[in-house]
Amino acid sequence: MTAFEKTSAPLTREPDTTEQARLLTTAQEQALDRACSSIAPNWPLDRMIAVNPLWAMREQPIDEVAARLSSLAYIHSLMPPSHYLQRWQNGDIQAEHLTRAAAELDYPGNYQNLLKVVKTLSELPHWHNISDLVDAARDRQHKMAWRDEIIHQISQFCAAHYQEDGPFNTERLNPQGERSSNPTLYQQWLRITRVDRGIAILMAEPGLGRFFDTLPATDEGLFQAAAAELGVNATQLGDYAQALLLDINGWAAWVAFRDWQRELGENDSAPATEMRSLLAIRLAWELVLWRYLHRRHPEQAQNLSWLWRRELDSLPELFERHRQAQRPLWVWQRAAELAYQQPLNRSLTQAVRAPHTVADTPSLQAVFCIDVRSEPLRRALEQQNPDIQTLGFAGFFGLPLSVVTPGSALAQPHLPGLLAPQVEVRLGTPEQANAQARQLNWSARFQEWSQTAAATFTAVEAGGLLYAGKLLGRSLLPGKAPKRLELSSLRWHWRDSGKPLTQADQVTLLRNVLTAMGLTERFASRVLLVGHGSHTQNNPHAAGLECGACGGQSGEVSVRALARLLNDPSLRAPLAEAGITLPDDCRFVPALHHTVTDRIELLEGEDWLSAETAEWLRRASAGAQRERAAALGLSPDQADLDQQLTQRNSDWSQTRPEWGLANNAAFIAAPRSVTAPIDLQGRSFLHDYNWRTDPEFSRLELIMTAPLVVAHWINMQYNSSTLDNRKFGSGNKVLHNVVGGHIGVFEGNGGDLRIGLPLQSLHDGEQWRHEPLRLSAYLAAPTRAIDAIIAKHPVLQALTGNGWLYLFSLDDETGAVQAYHDGHWTRTTD
């Protein structure tokens, strides 16, 4: 008998769960389902797009969600009072804003006394899981906190389980050690944890491991046993389960992503009950601690039982206390949003009423992504010549693509995360694909060999010098442009059937794209299709700076593929028969806006542009660079500004190569003539739209259900990562370690999977670079059309009715702005 066994109290028998556990009631099952559906997905690093982390709770009013998250998990959904006080002292928020905000929110209380608000918030109680209650009585000076160990242990298990070549993917056994073709996540965890003797030693709790042997072998058995033994009724179970999932929110968001992909038909391997299984793991820890204390420390257990009953009984009062305590801060938040909206309303009204002319045939047209980073560059380009026309459109340019690169068997989605690909584009010829496959195969073999234990030192000694040239080149010649993709050949196939697209299919695709773009007449002889991309080094979150509408990829493939089709002479005649006639001399030129340097790179067809046009592009880039320089800590007037920006995207140590979409605040769908006179400061998503050319309002419906929702996701991702970077952000970039090659990051070597944006994407070391304001959406369209579309789509009803964004109608003839609230339109008085 070992010393460890001698100090362990004997476990006389397994708790008789058959006596205690009953089948869950329908209400309890529904409560678990609600909790499991409350987590929003988070995309992996190689496909990182911005997501509203509260998306799954959009059916509830935002203030109720904020109170719920604050009480259950200490999550912040509002800035601290000090932030609003600073805005007041700076004169940004004024008394009129506060008065109007209080009236809108029907708040008669004292919102001015922020010190009292601070005191009230500091005195609020919060929900405690069983592990938290046990920690409160634990000797924290000599023993590790249960919460820390639980999150670390679950997180390490998930990291090993989900990586593609993980140690748990080669052998699927159930908790009894029997081979199983389909064990649940909980069963895999239980099998691993039952043989892990290190947990009891680390936590200094002899005999703890035996209590994992008492856990039920199935997910449902675990839920039944926990609900019975912990005395949680259906009303309480949903809140408790949500609090447990928020403890491991990062991994819950990863499972939610797998669920999302399964629903889109992109991931058939993800079980439909995977979130419940993850919840079962977290709940199993609660049950183990409960049983352990009741068996080993009955005196402590008696107090724990009393505290636990008090937690459960106080839930309704807890939510209400948090909601009431936050009401003054919602007044200040609304005042901050009014301080942004009122000047913008006035600017839009003045711009509509100002005289403007439109060239019959533009000298140059350039279609940009609606991304806020495009707005300063569009302004700068338009300033080069009054006959230049720019347009805004979603950055995937309407092509529902997944892309297969040469030698790869995987298809990479190049469209918004809301959508599933319909068309697969295979790059290169079959011969190129075979050659690249052989090269990748040899590289994979070498990498596999170099990572074996026997070859670890040999590989470094023998091959280390081979990398010296590459390292020196990247260090001494940082300005080298990123390599363009091999697009000598494009093969178009329907994704579902694998059949090639016919000429008629391609014409239909082009007609739909040009119609959605609003570009069906008055074509210039040269039309730039300007996607965007961000070239950075040593940055796990690099995809987050790429085009979100392209699924976290560069827009290069989309613009080059679309230009190829539009320039195909064989498609011009059938396209004309379909209603869109392209002039014979019209050429579409694909280009890429590098968002770190603001350069416009021509990807193909450089010879089609005149020297004058090339000079326009160069001067526009220089103007955009000067406008952004101060925000990056650079002088707008320095002679080597372009070189400084180039070095930023190649510097391995640069944690802030660019600010991405920080400080975004508005979405505007209107003719460019409305927004062109306004300096929108790179804070607005700009989508071209003219309702007079949209008799059925089908384009408006598309804009409201796709680009607007994507803009809301981006806005809420930046807001949430700023408001609570601990839970909805990924912390300090310097400490990141990539998990599973692409799943996400740890901050340090453990803890929960970190989701959202790093601190360095939002804060410059002295102040926040993003001000959290809910998105203000302006649609230049009749209110009756907007009403009809909202009535058709529950998601729009939720976003507008529950305070997740603001919706305005802009009359592009009179300049009148109307605000949408509770199903009614009210003329603004700004």
Coordinates of C-alpha atoms in Angstrom, one line a residue, residues 268-718:
D268 CA -20.7 16.6 -40.5
S269 CA -18.3 15.2 -37.8
A270 CA -19.6 17.5 -35.0
P271 CA -22.2 15.7 -32.8
A272 CA -25.4 17.7 -32.3
T273 CA -25.1 17.2 -28.5
E274 CA -21.4 18.3 -28.2
M275 CA -22.3 21.5 -26.2
R276 CA -24.3 19.4 -23.7
S277 CA -21.4 17.1 -23.4
L278 CA -19.0 20.0 -22.6
L279 CA -21.5 21.2 -20.0
A280 CA -21.6 17.7 -18.5
I281 CA -17.8 17.9 -18.0
R282 CA -18.0 21.2 -16.2
L283 CA -21.0 20.0 -14.1
A284 CA -19.2 16.8 -13.3
W285 CA -16.5 18.8 -11.5
E286 CA -19.3 20.4 -9.4
L287 CA -20.7 17.0 -8.5
V288 CA -17.3 15.6 -7.6
L289 CA -16.5 18.5 -5.2
W290 CA -20.0 18.1 -3.7
R291 CA -19.6 14.4 -3.1
Y292 CA -16.0 14.8 -1.9
L293 CA -16.8 17.4 0.7
H294 CA -19.8 15.6 2.0
R295 CA -17.8 12.4 2.4
R296 CA -14.5 13.8 3.6
H297 CA -15.5 17.1 5.3
P298 CA -19.1 16.8 6.6
E299 CA -18.8 20.0 8.7
Q300 CA -17.8 22.0 5.7
A301 CA -20.4 20.3 3.6
Q302 CA -23.1 21.4 5.9
N303 CA -22.2 25.0 5.5
L304 CA -21.8 24.5 1.8
S305 CA -25.3 23.1 1.5
W306 CA -26.7 26.1 3.2
L307 CA -24.7 28.6 1.0
W308 CA -25.7 26.7 -2.1
R309 CA -29.4 26.8 -1.2
R310 CA -29.1 30.6 -0.7
E311 CA -27.4 31.0 -4.1
L312 CA -30.2 29.2 -5.9
D313 CA -33.0 31.0 -4.0
S314 CA -31.5 34.4 -4.6
L315 CA -31.2 34.2 -8.4
P316 CA -34.3 36.3 -9.4
E317 CA -33.4 39.0 -6.9
L318 CA -29.8 38.9 -8.1
F319 CA -30.7 39.7 -11.7
E320 CA -33.0 42.5 -10.8
R321 CA -30.4 44.1 -8.5
H322 CA -27.8 44.1 -11.3
R323 CA -30.3 45.5 -13.8
Q324 CA -31.3 48.4 -11.5
A325 CA -27.6 49.2 -10.6
Q326 CA -26.7 49.4 -14.3
R327 CA -29.6 51.7 -15.3
P328 CA -27.7 54.9 -14.7
L329 CA -24.7 53.7 -16.8
W330 CA -27.1 52.9 -19.6
V331 CA -28.2 56.6 -19.5
W332 CA -24.5 57.6 -19.9
Q333 CA -24.0 55.0 -22.7
R334 CA -27.0 56.3 -24.6
A335 CA -25.7 59.9 -24.1
A336 CA -22.4 58.9 -25.6
E337 CA -24.2 57.4 -28.6
L338 CA -26.3 60.5 -29.0
A339 CA -23.1 62.6 -28.9
Y340 CA -21.9 60.6 -32.0
Q341 CA -25.3 60.4 -33.8
Q342 CA -26.4 64.0 -33.7
P343 CA -23.5 65.5 -35.6
L344 CA -23.6 62.7 -38.1
N345 CA -27.4 63.3 -38.6
R346 CA -26.7 66.9 -39.3
S347 CA -23.8 66.1 -41.7
L348 CA -26.0 63.7 -43.7
T349 CA -28.8 66.2 -43.9
Q350 CA -26.5 69.0 -45.1
A351 CA -24.9 66.6 -47.7
V352 CA -28.2 65.7 -49.2
R353 CA -29.3 69.3 -49.5
A354 CA -25.9 70.4 -51.0
P355 CA -25.7 70.7 -54.8
H356 CA -23.8 67.9 -56.5
T357 CA -23.2 66.7 -60.0
V358 CA -22.6 63.3 -61.4
A359 CA -20.5 62.6 -64.5
D360 CA -22.4 61.0 -67.4
T361 CA -19.5 58.6 -67.9
P362 CA -16.9 58.4 -65.0
S363 CA -13.3 58.6 -65.9
L364 CA -12.6 55.8 -63.5
Q365 CA -14.8 53.6 -61.3
A366 CA -13.4 51.8 -58.3
V367 CA -15.5 49.3 -56.2
F368 CA -14.2 48.9 -52.6
C369 CA -15.2 46.7 -49.7
I370 CA -17.6 48.4 -47.2
D371 CA -14.9 48.0 -44.5
V372 CA -14.4 51.2 -42.5
R373 CA -10.7 51.2 -43.6
S374 CA -11.8 51.8 -47.2
E375 CA -13.6 55.1 -46.4
P376 CA -10.4 57.3 -46.1
L377 CA -8.9 55.8 -49.2
R378 CA -12.1 56.3 -51.2
R379 CA -12.2 60.0 -50.2
A380 CA -8.5 60.4 -51.1
L381 CA -9.1 58.8 -54.5
E382 CA -12.1 60.9 -55.3
Q383 CA -10.1 64.1 -54.5
Q384 CA -7.8 63.3 -57.4
N385 CA -10.5 64.0 -60.0
P386 CA -14.2 65.0 -59.8
D387 CA -15.1 62.4 -62.4
I388 CA -13.8 59.5 -60.4
Q389 CA -16.6 57.4 -58.9
T390 CA -16.1 55.0 -56.0
L391 CA -18.6 52.4 -54.8
G392 CA -19.0 50.3 -51.7
F393 CA -19.9 46.6 -51.8
A394 CA -19.3 43.5 -49.6
G395 CA -15.7 42.5 -49.9
F396 CA -16.4 39.0 -51.3
F397 CA -17.9 40.8 -54.3
G398 CA -21.0 38.6 -54.2
L399 CA -19.1 35.4 -55.1
P400 CA -20.2 32.5 -52.8
L401 CA -16.9 30.8 -53.1
S402 CA -14.8 28.2 -51.4
V403 CA -11.3 28.0 -52.8
V404 CA -9.0 25.0 -53.3
T405 CA -5.4 25.9 -53.7
P406 CA -3.0 23.7 -55.8
G407 CA -2.1 20.5 -54.0
S408 CA -4.7 20.8 -51.3
A409 CA -7.8 18.7 -50.7
L410 CA -9.3 21.3 -48.4
A411 CA -11.7 24.1 -49.6
Q412 CA -11.3 27.4 -47.8
P413 CA -14.5 29.5 -47.6
H414 CA -14.2 33.0 -49.0
L415 CA -17.5 34.5 -48.0
P416 CA -19.2 35.8 -44.8
G417 CA -19.6 33.4 -41.9
L418 CA -23.4 33.7 -42.1
L419 CA -23.4 31.9 -45.5
A420 CA -22.4 28.5 -46.9
P421 CA -20.3 28.3 -50.1
Q422 CA -22.2 27.4 -53.3
V423 CA -19.3 27.5 -55.8
E424 CA -15.9 25.9 -55.6
V425 CA -13.0 27.5 -57.4
R426 CA -9.9 25.3 -57.9
L427 CA -6.7 27.3 -58.6
G428 CA -4.2 26.1 -61.1
T429 CA -4.1 23.3 -63.6
P430 CA -4.3 19.6 -62.6
E431 CA -0.6 19.3 -63.4
Q432 CA 0.2 22.2 -61.0
A433 CA -2.0 20.6 -58.3
N434 CA -0.2 17.3 -58.6
A435 CA 3.3 18.9 -58.5
Q436 CA 2.3 21.0 -55.4
A437 CA 0.8 17.9 -53.7
R438 CA 4.1 16.1 -54.1
Q439 CA 6.0 19.1 -52.7
L440 CA 3.6 19.4 -49.7
N441 CA 3.9 15.6 -49.1
W442 CA 7.7 15.8 -48.9
S443 CA 7.5 18.8 -46.6
A444 CA 5.0 17.0 -44.3
R445 CA 7.3 14.0 -44.2
F446 CA 10.3 16.1 -43.3
Q447 CA 8.3 17.9 -40.6
E448 CA 7.0 14.7 -39.2
W449 CA 10.5 13.3 -39.0
S450 CA 12.0 16.5 -37.5
Q451 CA 9.4 16.3 -34.6
T452 CA 10.2 12.8 -33.6
A453 CA 12.2 12.4 -30.3
A454 CA 15.2 10.8 -32.0
A455 CA 15.5 13.5 -34.7
T456 CA 15.0 16.6 -32.5
F457 CA 18.6 17.6 -32.1
T458 CA 19.7 16.0 -35.4
A459 CA 17.3 18.1 -37.4
V460 CA 18.4 21.3 -35.8
E461 CA 22.1 20.6 -36.2
A462 CA 21.8 19.4 -39.8
G463 CA 19.2 21.8 -41.1
G464 CA 19.5 24.9 -39.0
L465 CA 21.8 26.7 -41.4
L466 CA 19.4 26.2 -44.2
Y467 CA 17.0 28.6 -42.5
A468 CA 19.7 31.3 -41.9
G469 CA 19.3 32.9 -45.3
K470 CA 15.5 33.1 -45.0
L471 CA 15.8 34.6 -41.5
L472 CA 18.4 37.2 -42.6
G473 CA 16.4 38.1 -45.6
R474 CA 13.2 38.7 -43.7
S475 CA 15.0 40.7 -41.1
L476 CA 17.2 42.8 -43.4
L477 CA 14.8 43.2 -46.3
P478 CA 11.4 43.6 -44.5
G479 CA 9.8 45.4 -47.4
K480 CA 9.3 42.4 -49.6
A481 CA 5.8 42.3 -51.0
P482 CA 3.6 39.2 -50.2
K483 CA 3.6 36.5 -52.8
R484 CA 0.6 36.6 -55.1
L485 CA -1.5 33.5 -55.5
E486 CA -1.1 31.2 -58.5
L487 CA -4.2 32.0 -60.6
S488 CA -3.1 31.1 -64.1
S489 CA -6.1 28.8 -64.3
L490 CA -9.4 28.8 -62.6
R491 CA -11.8 25.9 -62.6
W492 CA -15.4 26.6 -61.5
H493 CA -17.6 23.9 -60.0
W494 CA -20.8 23.7 -58.1
R495 CA -19.9 22.7 -54.6
D496 CA -22.7 20.3 -53.9
S497 CA -22.7 18.4 -57.2
G498 CA -19.1 19.0 -58.3
K499 CA -20.3 19.7 -61.8
P500 CA -18.6 22.5 -63.8
L501 CA -20.4 25.9 -64.1
T502 CA -21.9 26.3 -67.6
Q503 CA -21.7 29.5 -69.5
A504 CA -25.3 30.2 -68.5
D505 CA -24.4 29.7 -64.8
Q506 CA -21.5 32.1 -65.1
V507 CA -23.7 34.7 -66.8
T508 CA -26.4 34.4 -64.1
L509 CA -23.7 34.8 -61.4
L510 CA -22.3 38.0 -63.1
R511 CA -25.8 39.4 -63.5
N512 CA -26.6 38.8 -59.8
V513 CA -23.3 40.4 -58.7
L514 CA -23.5 43.5 -60.9
T515 CA -27.2 44.0 -59.9
A516 CA -26.4 43.7 -56.2
M517 CA -23.5 46.0 -56.7
G518 CA -25.7 48.6 -58.3
L519 CA -23.4 48.8 -61.3
T520 CA -25.6 48.0 -64.3
E521 CA -25.0 51.1 -66.5
R522 CA -22.7 54.1 -67.0
F523 CA -19.6 51.9 -67.0
A524 CA -16.3 53.6 -67.2
S525 CA -13.7 52.2 -69.6
R526 CA -11.7 51.1 -66.5
V527 CA -13.3 49.6 -63.4
L528 CA -11.1 48.7 -60.5
L529 CA -12.3 45.9 -58.2
V530 CA -10.5 46.6 -55.0
G531 CA -10.4 43.9 -52.4
H532 CA -8.3 44.3 -49.3
G533 CA -5.8 42.4 -47.3
S534 CA -3.5 42.9 -44.4
H535 CA 0.1 41.6 -44.5
T536 CA 1.6 41.1 -41.0
Q537 CA 4.2 38.9 -39.4
N538 CA 4.3 36.8 -36.2
N539 CA 0.6 37.5 -35.7
P540 CA -1.7 34.6 -34.8
H541 CA -4.7 36.9 -35.2
A542 CA -3.6 38.0 -38.7
A543 CA -6.9 36.8 -40.3
G544 CA -8.8 39.2 -38.1
L545 CA -7.2 42.0 -40.1
E546 CA -8.1 40.5 -43.4
C547 CA -11.5 40.8 -45.1
G548 CA -14.3 39.6 -42.8
A549 CA -16.7 39.3 -45.8
C550 CA -14.1 36.8 -47.3
G551 CA -14.2 34.6 -44.2
G552 CA -11.0 36.1 -42.7
Q553 CA -9.1 35.8 -46.0
S554 CA -7.6 38.4 -48.4
G555 CA -10.0 39.6 -51.1
E556 CA -7.4 38.8 -53.8
V557 CA -9.1 35.6 -55.0
S558 CA -12.6 37.2 -55.2
V559 CA -11.6 40.2 -57.2
R560 CA -9.3 38.3 -59.6
A561 CA -11.9 35.6 -60.2
L562 CA -14.7 38.2 -60.8
A563 CA -12.5 40.2 -63.1
R564 CA -11.6 37.1 -65.1
L565 CA -15.3 36.4 -65.7
L566 CA -16.2 40.0 -66.5
N567 CA -13.4 40.4 -69.0
D568 CA -14.2 37.1 -70.7
P569 CA -15.3 38.1 -74.2
S570 CA -17.5 35.0 -74.6
L571 CA -19.7 36.1 -71.7
R572 CA -20.3 39.7 -72.9
A573 CA -23.0 38.9 -75.5
P574 CA -25.1 36.5 -73.2
L575 CA -24.7 39.0 -70.4
A576 CA -26.2 41.7 -72.6
E577 CA -29.1 39.4 -73.5
A578 CA -29.6 39.1 -69.7
G579 CA -30.0 42.9 -69.5
I580 CA -26.5 44.2 -68.7
T581 CA -24.4 45.6 -71.6
L582 CA -20.7 46.2 -71.0
P583 CA -19.0 48.6 -73.4
D584 CA -16.5 46.9 -75.7
D585 CA -13.6 49.0 -74.2
C586 CA -14.6 48.3 -70.6
R587 CA -12.0 46.4 -68.6
F588 CA -12.2 45.2 -65.0
V589 CA -8.9 45.5 -63.2
P590 CA -8.5 43.5 -59.9
A591 CA -6.6 45.3 -57.2
L592 CA -5.8 44.9 -53.5
H593 CA -5.9 47.6 -50.8
H594 CA -3.1 46.8 -48.3
T595 CA -4.6 48.1 -45.1
V596 CA -1.3 48.4 -43.2
T597 CA 0.3 50.6 -45.9
D598 CA -2.8 51.9 -47.7
R599 CA -1.2 51.0 -51.0
I600 CA -3.3 49.9 -53.9
E601 CA -1.6 47.0 -55.7
L602 CA -2.8 46.1 -59.2
L603 CA -3.0 42.3 -59.4
E604 CA -3.6 41.9 -63.1
G605 CA -4.1 44.2 -66.1
E606 CA -1.6 46.9 -65.1
D607 CA -1.1 47.7 -68.8
W608 CA -4.8 48.6 -69.1
L609 CA -4.4 51.7 -66.9
S610 CA -3.0 55.0 -68.1
A611 CA -0.1 56.7 -66.4
E612 CA -2.5 59.4 -65.1
T613 CA -4.7 56.7 -63.5
A614 CA -1.6 55.1 -61.9
E615 CA -0.6 58.5 -60.5
W616 CA -4.1 59.0 -59.1
L617 CA -3.8 55.8 -57.2
R618 CA -0.3 56.7 -55.9
R619 CA -1.5 60.1 -54.6
A620 CA -4.6 58.6 -53.1
S621 CA -2.5 56.1 -51.1
A622 CA -0.2 58.9 -49.9
G623 CA -3.2 60.9 -48.8
A624 CA -4.7 58.0 -46.9
Q625 CA -1.3 57.3 -45.3
R626 CA -1.0 60.9 -44.0
E627 CA -4.5 60.8 -42.6
R628 CA -3.8 57.6 -40.6
A629 CA -0.2 58.4 -39.6
A630 CA -1.0 60.2 -36.3
A631 CA -3.1 57.3 -35.0
L632 CA -0.1 55.0 -35.5
G633 CA 2.3 57.4 -33.7
L634 CA 3.9 58.6 -37.0
S635 CA 4.3 62.1 -38.4
P636 CA 2.1 62.8 -41.5
D637 CA 4.9 65.0 -42.9
Q638 CA 7.8 62.7 -42.6
A639 CA 9.5 61.9 -46.0
D640 CA 9.8 58.2 -45.3
L641 CA 6.2 57.6 -44.2
D642 CA 5.6 55.0 -46.8
Q643 CA 8.7 53.1 -45.8
Q644 CA 7.8 53.3 -42.1
L645 CA 4.4 51.8 -42.8
T646 CA 6.0 49.1 -44.9
Q647 CA 8.3 48.1 -42.1
R648 CA 5.3 47.8 -39.7
N649 CA 3.8 45.0 -41.8
S650 CA 7.1 43.1 -41.8
D651 CA 8.3 43.7 -38.2
W652 CA 8.1 40.5 -36.2
S653 CA 8.0 42.5 -33.0
Q654 CA 5.2 44.9 -34.0
T655 CA 2.1 44.2 -31.9
R656 CA 0.1 47.0 -33.5
P657 CA 0.7 46.9 -37.2
E658 CA -2.7 48.6 -37.8
W659 CA -5.9 49.4 -35.9
G660 CA -8.1 47.2 -38.0
L661 CA -11.7 48.3 -37.6
A662 CA -11.3 49.9 -34.2
N663 CA -13.7 52.8 -33.5
N664 CA -16.3 51.6 -36.1
A665 CA -19.7 53.1 -35.3
A666 CA -22.0 53.5 -38.3
F667 CA -23.3 51.7 -41.3
I668 CA -24.7 53.7 -44.2
A669 CA -26.4 52.3 -47.3
A670 CA -27.0 55.3 -49.6
P671 CA -25.8 56.8 -52.9
R672 CA -22.2 57.9 -52.7
S673 CA -23.3 61.4 -53.4
V674 CA -24.8 61.5 -49.9
T675 CA -21.6 60.5 -48.1
A676 CA -18.9 61.8 -50.3
P677 CA -18.9 65.4 -48.9
I678 CA -18.4 64.1 -45.3
D679 CA -15.2 63.1 -43.5
L680 CA -16.5 60.0 -41.8
Q681 CA -13.1 59.5 -40.1
G682 CA -12.8 55.9 -41.0
R683 CA -15.7 54.9 -38.7
S684 CA -18.4 54.0 -41.2
F685 CA -19.2 51.0 -43.3
L686 CA -20.3 52.4 -46.6
H687 CA -22.6 50.4 -48.9
D688 CA -23.8 52.0 -52.2
Y689 CA -27.6 51.8 -52.6
N690 CA -30.1 53.7 -54.7
W691 CA -33.7 52.6 -53.9
R692 CA -34.9 54.1 -57.2
T693 CA -33.2 51.3 -59.1
D694 CA -34.6 48.6 -56.8
P695 CA -38.3 48.5 -57.5
E696 CA -38.9 45.2 -55.5
F697 CA -36.5 46.3 -52.7
S698 CA -34.7 43.0 -53.1
R699 CA -31.3 44.6 -52.9
L700 CA -32.4 46.5 -49.8
E701 CA -33.5 43.2 -48.2
L702 CA -30.1 41.6 -49.1
I703 CA -28.3 44.6 -47.5
M704 CA -30.3 44.5 -44.3
T705 CA -30.0 40.7 -43.9
A706 CA -26.3 40.2 -44.8
P707 CA -23.9 43.3 -44.8
L708 CA -25.8 45.0 -42.0
V709 CA -25.7 41.9 -39.8
V710 CA -22.0 41.4 -40.6
A711 CA -21.3 45.1 -39.6
H712 CA -23.2 44.5 -36.4
W713 CA -21.1 41.5 -35.6
I714 CA -17.9 43.5 -36.2
N715 CA -19.2 46.3 -34.1
M716 CA -20.2 44.1 -31.2
Q717 CA -16.9 42.1 -31.4
Y718 CA -14.9 45.3 -31.0

